[in-house]
PDB file of C-alpha atoms in Angstrom:
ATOM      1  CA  UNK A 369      30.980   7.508 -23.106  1.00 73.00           C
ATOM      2  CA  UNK A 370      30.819   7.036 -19.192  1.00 78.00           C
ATOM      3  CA  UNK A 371      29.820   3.506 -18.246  1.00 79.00           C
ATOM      4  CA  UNK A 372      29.967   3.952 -14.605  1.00 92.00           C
ATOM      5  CA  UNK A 373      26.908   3.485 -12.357  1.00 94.00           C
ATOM      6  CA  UNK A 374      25.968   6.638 -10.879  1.00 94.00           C
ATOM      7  CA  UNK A 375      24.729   7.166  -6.814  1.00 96.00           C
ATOM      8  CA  UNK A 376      21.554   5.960  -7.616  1.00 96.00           C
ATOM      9  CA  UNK A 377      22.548   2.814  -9.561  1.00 97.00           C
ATOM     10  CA  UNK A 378      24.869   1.711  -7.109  1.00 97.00           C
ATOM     11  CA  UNK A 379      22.232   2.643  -3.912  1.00 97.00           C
ATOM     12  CA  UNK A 380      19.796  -0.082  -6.155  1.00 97.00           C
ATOM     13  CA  UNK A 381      22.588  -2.526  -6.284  1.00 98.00           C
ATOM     14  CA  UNK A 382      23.526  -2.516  -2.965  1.00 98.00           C
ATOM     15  CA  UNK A 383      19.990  -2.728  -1.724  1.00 97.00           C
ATOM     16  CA  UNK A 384      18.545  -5.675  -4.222  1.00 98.00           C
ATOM     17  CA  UNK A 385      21.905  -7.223  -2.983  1.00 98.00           C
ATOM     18  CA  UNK A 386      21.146  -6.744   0.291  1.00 98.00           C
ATOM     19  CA  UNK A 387      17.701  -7.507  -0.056  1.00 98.00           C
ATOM     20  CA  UNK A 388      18.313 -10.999  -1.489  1.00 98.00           C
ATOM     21  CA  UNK A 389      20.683 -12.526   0.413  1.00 98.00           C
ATOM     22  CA  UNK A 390      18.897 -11.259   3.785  1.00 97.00           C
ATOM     23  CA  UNK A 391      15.457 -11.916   2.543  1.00 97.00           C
ATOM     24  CA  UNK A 392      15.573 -14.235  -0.645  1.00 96.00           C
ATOM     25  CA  UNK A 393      18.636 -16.829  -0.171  1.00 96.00           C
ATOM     26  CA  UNK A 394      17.054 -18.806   3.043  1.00 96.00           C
ATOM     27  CA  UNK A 395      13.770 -19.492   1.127  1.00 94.00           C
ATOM     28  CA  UNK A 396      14.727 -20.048  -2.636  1.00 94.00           C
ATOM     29  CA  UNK A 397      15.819 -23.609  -2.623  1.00 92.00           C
ATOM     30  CA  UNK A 398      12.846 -24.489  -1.749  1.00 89.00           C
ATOM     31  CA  UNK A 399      10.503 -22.865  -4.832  1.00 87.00           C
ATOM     32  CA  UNK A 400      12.526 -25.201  -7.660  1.00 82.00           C
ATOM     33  CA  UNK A 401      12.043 -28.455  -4.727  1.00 85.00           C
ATOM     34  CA  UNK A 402       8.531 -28.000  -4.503  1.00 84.00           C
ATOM     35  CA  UNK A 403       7.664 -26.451  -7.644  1.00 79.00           C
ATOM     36  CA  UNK A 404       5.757 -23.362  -5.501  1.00 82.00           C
ATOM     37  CA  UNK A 405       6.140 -19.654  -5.168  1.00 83.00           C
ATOM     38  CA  UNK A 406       5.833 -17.862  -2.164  1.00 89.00           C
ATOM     39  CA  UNK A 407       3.485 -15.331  -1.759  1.00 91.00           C
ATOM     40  CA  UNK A 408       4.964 -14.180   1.198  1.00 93.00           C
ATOM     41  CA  UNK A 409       7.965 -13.562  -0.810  1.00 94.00           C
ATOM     42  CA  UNK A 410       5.823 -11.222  -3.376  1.00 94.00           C
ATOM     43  CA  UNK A 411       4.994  -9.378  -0.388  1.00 95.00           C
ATOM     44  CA  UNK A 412       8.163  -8.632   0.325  1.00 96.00           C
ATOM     45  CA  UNK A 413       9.462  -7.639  -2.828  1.00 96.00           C
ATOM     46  CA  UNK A 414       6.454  -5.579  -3.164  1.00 96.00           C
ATOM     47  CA  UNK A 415       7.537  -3.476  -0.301  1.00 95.00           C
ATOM     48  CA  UNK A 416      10.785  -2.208  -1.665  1.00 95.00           C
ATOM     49  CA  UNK A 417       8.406  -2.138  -5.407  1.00 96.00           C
ATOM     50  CA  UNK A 418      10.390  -4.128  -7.546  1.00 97.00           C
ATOM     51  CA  UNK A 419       7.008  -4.996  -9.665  1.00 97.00           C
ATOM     52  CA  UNK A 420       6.516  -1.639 -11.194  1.00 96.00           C
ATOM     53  CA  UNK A 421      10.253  -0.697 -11.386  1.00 96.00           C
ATOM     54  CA  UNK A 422      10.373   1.595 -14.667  1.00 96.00           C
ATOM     55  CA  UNK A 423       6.673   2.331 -14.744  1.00 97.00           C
ATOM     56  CA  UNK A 424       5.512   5.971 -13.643  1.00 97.00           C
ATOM     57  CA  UNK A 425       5.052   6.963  -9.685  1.00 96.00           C
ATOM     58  CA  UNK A 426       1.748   8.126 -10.737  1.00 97.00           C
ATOM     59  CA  UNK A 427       0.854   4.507 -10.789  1.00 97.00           C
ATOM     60  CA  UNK A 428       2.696   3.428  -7.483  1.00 96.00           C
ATOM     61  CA  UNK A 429       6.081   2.689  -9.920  1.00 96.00           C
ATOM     62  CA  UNK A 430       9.327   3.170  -8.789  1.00 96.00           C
ATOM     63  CA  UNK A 431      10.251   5.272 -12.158  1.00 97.00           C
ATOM     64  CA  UNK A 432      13.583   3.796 -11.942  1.00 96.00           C
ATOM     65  CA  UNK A 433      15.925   3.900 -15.523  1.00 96.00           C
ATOM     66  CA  UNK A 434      16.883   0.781 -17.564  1.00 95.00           C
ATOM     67  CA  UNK A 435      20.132   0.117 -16.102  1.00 96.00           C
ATOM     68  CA  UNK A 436      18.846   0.404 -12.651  1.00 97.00           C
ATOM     69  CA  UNK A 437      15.972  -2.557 -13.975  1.00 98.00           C
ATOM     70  CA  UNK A 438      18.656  -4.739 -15.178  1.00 97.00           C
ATOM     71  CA  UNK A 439      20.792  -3.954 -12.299  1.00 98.00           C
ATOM     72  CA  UNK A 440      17.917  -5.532  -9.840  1.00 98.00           C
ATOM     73  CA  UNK A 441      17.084  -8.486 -12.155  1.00 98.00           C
ATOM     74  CA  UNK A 442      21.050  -9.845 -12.172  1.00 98.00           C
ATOM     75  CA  UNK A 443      21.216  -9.274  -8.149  1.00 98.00           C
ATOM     76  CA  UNK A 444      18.033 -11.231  -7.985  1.00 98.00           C
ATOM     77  CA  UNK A 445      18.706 -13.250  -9.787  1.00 98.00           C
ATOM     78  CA  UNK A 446      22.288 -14.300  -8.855  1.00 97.00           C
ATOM     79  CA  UNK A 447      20.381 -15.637  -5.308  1.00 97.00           C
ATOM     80  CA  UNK A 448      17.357 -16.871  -7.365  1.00 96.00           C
ATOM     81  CA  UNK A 449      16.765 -17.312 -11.398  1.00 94.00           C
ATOM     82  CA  UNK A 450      13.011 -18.439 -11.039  1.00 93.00           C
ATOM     83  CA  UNK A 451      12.330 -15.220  -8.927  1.00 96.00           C
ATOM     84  CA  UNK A 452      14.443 -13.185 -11.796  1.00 97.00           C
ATOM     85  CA  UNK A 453      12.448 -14.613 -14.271  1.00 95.00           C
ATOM     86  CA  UNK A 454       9.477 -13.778 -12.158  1.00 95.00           C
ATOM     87  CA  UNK A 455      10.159 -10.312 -12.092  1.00 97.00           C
ATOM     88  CA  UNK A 456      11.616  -9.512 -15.142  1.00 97.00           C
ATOM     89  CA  UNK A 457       8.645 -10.860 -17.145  1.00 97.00           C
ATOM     90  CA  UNK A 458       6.002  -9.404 -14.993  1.00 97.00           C
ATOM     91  CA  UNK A 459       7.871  -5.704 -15.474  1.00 97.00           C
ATOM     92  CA  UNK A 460       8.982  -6.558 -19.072  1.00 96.00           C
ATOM     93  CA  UNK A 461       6.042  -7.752 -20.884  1.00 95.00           C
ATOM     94  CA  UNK A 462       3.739  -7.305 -18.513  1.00 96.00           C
ATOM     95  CA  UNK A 463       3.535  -4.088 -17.724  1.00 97.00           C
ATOM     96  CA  UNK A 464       5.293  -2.615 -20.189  1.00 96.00           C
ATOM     97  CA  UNK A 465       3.472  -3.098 -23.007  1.00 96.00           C
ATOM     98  CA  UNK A 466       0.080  -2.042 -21.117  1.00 98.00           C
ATOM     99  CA  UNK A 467       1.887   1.112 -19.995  1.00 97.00           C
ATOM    100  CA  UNK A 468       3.499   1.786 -23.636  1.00 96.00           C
ATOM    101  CA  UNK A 469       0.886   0.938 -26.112  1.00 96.00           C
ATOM    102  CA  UNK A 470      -2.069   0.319 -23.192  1.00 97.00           C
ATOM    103  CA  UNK A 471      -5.163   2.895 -23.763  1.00 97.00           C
ATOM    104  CA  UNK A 472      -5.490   4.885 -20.764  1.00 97.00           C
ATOM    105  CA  UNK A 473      -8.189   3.561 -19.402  1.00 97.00           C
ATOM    106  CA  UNK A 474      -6.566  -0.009 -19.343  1.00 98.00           C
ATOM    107  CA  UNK A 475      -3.470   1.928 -17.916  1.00 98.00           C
ATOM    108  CA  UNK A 476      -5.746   3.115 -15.185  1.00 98.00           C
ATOM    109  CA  UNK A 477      -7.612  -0.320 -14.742  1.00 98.00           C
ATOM    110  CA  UNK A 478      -4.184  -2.379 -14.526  1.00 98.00           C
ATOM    111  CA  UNK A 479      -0.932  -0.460 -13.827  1.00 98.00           C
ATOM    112  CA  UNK A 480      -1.726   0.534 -10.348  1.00 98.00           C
ATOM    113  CA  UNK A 481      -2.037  -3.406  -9.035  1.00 98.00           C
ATOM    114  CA  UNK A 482       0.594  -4.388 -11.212  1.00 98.00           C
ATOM    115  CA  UNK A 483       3.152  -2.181  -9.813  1.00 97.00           C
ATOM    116  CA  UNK A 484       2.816  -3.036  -6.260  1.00 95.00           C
ATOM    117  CA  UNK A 485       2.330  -6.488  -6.977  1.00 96.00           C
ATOM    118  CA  UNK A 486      -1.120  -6.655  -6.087  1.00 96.00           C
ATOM    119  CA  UNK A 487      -1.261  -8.152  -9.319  1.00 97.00           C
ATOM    120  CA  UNK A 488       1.294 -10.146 -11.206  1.00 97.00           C
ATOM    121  CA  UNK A 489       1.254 -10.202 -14.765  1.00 97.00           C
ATOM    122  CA  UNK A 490       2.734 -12.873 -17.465  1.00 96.00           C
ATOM    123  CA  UNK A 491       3.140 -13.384 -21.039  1.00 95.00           C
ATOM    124  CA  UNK A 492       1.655 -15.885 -22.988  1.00 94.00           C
ATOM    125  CA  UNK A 493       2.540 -16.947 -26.882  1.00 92.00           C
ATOM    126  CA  UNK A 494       3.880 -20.184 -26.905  1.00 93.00           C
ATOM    127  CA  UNK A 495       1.331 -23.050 -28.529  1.00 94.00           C
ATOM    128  CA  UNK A 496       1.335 -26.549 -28.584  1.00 91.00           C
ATOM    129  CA  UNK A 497       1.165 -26.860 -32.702  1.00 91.00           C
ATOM    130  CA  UNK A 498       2.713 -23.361 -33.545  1.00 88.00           C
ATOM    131  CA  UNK A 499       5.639 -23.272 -30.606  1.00 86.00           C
ATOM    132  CA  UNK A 500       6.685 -19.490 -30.387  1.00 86.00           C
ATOM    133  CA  UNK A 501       6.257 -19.329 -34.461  1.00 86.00           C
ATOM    134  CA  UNK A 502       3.688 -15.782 -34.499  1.00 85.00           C
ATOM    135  CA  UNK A 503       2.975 -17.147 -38.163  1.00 87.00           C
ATOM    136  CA  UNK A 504       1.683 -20.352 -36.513  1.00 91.00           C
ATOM    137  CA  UNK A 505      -0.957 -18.713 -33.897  1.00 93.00           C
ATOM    138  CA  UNK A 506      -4.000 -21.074 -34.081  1.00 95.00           C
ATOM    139  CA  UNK A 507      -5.625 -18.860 -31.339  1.00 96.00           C
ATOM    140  CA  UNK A 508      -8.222 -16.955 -32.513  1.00 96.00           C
ATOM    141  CA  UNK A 509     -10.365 -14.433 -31.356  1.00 95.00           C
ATOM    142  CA  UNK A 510     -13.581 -13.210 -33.151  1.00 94.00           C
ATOM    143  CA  UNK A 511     -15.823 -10.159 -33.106  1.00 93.00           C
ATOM    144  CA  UNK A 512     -19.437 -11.368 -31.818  1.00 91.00           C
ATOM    145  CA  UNK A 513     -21.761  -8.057 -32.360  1.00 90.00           C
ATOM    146  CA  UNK A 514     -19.681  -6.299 -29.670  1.00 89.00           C
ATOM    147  CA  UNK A 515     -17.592  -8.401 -27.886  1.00 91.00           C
ATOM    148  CA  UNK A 516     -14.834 -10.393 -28.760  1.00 92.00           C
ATOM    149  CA  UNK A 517     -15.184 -14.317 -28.013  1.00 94.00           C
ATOM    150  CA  UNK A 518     -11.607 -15.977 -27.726  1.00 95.00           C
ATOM    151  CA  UNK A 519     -10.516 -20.073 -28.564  1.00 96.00           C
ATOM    152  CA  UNK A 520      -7.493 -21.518 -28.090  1.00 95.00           C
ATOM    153  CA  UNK A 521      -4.763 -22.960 -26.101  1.00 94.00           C
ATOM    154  CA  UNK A 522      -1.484 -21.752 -24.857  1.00 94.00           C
ATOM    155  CA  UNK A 523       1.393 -23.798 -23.347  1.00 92.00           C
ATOM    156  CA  UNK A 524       4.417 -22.869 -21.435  1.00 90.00           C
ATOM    157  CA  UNK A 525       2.880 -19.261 -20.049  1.00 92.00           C
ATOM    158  CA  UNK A 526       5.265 -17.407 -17.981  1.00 91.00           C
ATOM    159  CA  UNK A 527       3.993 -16.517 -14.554  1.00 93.00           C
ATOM    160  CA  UNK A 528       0.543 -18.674 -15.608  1.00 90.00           C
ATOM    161  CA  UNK A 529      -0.059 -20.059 -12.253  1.00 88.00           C
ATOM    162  CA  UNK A 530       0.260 -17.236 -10.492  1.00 92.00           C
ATOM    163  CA  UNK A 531      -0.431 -14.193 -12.503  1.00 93.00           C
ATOM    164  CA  UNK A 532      -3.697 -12.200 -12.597  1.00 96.00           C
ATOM    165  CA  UNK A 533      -3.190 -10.477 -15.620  1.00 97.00           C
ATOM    166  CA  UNK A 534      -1.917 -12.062 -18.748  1.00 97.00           C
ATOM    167  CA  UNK A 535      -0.887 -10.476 -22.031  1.00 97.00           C
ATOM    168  CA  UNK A 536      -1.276 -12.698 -24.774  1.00 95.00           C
ATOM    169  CA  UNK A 537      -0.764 -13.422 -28.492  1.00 95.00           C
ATOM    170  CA  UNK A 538      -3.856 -14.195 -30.506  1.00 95.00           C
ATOM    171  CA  UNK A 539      -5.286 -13.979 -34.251  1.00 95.00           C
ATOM    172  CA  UNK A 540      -8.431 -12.033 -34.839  1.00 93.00           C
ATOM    173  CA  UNK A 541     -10.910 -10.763 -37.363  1.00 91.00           C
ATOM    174  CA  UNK A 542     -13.226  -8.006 -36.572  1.00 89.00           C
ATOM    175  CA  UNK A 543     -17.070  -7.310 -38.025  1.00 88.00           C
ATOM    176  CA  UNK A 544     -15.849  -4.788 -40.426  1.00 89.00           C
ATOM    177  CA  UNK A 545     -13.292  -7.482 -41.946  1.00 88.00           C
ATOM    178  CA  UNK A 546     -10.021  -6.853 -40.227  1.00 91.00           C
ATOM    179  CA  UNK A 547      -7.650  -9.526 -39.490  1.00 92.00           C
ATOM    180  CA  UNK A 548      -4.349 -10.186 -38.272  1.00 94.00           C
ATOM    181  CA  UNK A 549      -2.256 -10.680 -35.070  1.00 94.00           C
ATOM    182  CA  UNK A 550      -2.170  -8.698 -31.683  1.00 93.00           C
ATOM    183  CA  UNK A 551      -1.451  -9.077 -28.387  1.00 94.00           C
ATOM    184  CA  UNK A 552      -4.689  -8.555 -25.716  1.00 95.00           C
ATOM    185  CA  UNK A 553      -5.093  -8.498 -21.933  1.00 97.00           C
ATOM    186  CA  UNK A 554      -6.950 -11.560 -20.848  1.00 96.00           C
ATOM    187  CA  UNK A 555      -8.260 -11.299 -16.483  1.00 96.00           C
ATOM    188  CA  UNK A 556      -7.488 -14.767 -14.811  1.00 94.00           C
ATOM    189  CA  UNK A 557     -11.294 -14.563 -13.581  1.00 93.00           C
ATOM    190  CA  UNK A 558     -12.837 -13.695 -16.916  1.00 93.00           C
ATOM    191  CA  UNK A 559     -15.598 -16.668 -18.561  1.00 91.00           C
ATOM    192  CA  UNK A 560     -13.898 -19.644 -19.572  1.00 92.00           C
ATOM    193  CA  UNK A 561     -10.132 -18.857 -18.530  1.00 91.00           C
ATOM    194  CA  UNK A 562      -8.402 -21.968 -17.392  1.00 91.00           C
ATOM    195  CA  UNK A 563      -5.212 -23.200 -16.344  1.00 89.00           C
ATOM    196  CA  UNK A 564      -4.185 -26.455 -17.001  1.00 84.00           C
ATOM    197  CA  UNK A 565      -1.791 -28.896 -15.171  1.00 81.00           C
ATOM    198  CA  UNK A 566       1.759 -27.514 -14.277  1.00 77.00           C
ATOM    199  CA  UNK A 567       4.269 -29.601 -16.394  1.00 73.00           C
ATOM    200  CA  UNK A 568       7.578 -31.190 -14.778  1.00 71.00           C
ATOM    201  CA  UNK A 569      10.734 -29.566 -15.427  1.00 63.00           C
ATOM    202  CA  UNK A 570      13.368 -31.672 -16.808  1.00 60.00           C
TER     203      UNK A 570
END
């Protein structure tokens, strides 16, 4: 088995590299200081499309392979961990649940923002009595007639105060009787979404 990086691998190391030290390094200090991201930084990372890194060019994606994903993550990361994290949730279970299991109409609807950052999206399945425990979900969400009515409170969401487009884990019974646990896409604009306070770090 051949574990070295081919042309391609090492032209995406050498240019996230690049990219952060030029770019990221000057500014980073200051997002765990002030407890603030900078947009201006999503606009840059958005031009050399590190949100939609394995996800289709059809959908403005970079169609880049695993290794070359992980590859950017651990040079972004070695200049900046919350902008790692960032990134590697909004591409890991952000989009890539939407674009694996996604209809394709919500592929349509979502994938195209989210991969040039127009959009970021987050995760969300952490609860203040239930922790990360799936068998704990209070969350519920309920089939009115035809629409689905959602209650319940997350903690801890990652990318919650700036994300657009949040996947998250949720109980749910349906007219006909079904019941059980799923993920769903909630919109940060949609009736009754709210974010609460941002928590110190420790």
């Amino acid at each position: 088995m051949n574990f070295e990086l081919t042309e391609q691998q090492k032209l995406v190391r050498r240019s996230v590299r690049e990219f952060a030290q030029s770019v990221l390094a000057p500014v980073a200090p200051n997002f765990d200081r002030e407890a603030k991201y900078s947009w201006d930084i999503v606009k840059e990372l958005s031009k050399i499309n590190l949100f939609g890194i394995q996800l289709p060019e059809k959908y403005g994606g970079a169609d880049l392979d695993s290794l070359s994903y992980a590859i950017t993550i651990e040079e972004i990361s070695r200049i900046c961990a919350s902008t790692g994290l960032m990134l590697s949730v909004h591409n890991s279970v952000g989009a890539y649940p939407i674009y694996n299991w996604g209809t394709e109409e919500q592929k349509e609807k979502y994938l195209p923002d989210i991969a040039t950052g127009k959009k970021i999206s987050g995760f969300s399945w952490t609860e203040p009595n239930a922790g990360s425990d799936a068998q704990g979900i209070e969350c519920i969400m309920v089939q009115e007639g035809n629409e689905f009515v959602l209650n319940g409170s997350k903690i801890f969401v990652t990318n919650g105060s700036i994300g657009s487009v949040i996947l998250i884990g949720t109980r749910y019974k349906t007219n006909d009787g079904q019941k059980g646990i799923a993920t769903i896409i909630l919109e940060k604009d949609m009736e009754g979404y709210e974010i609460g306070q941002p928590e110190d770090k420790m």
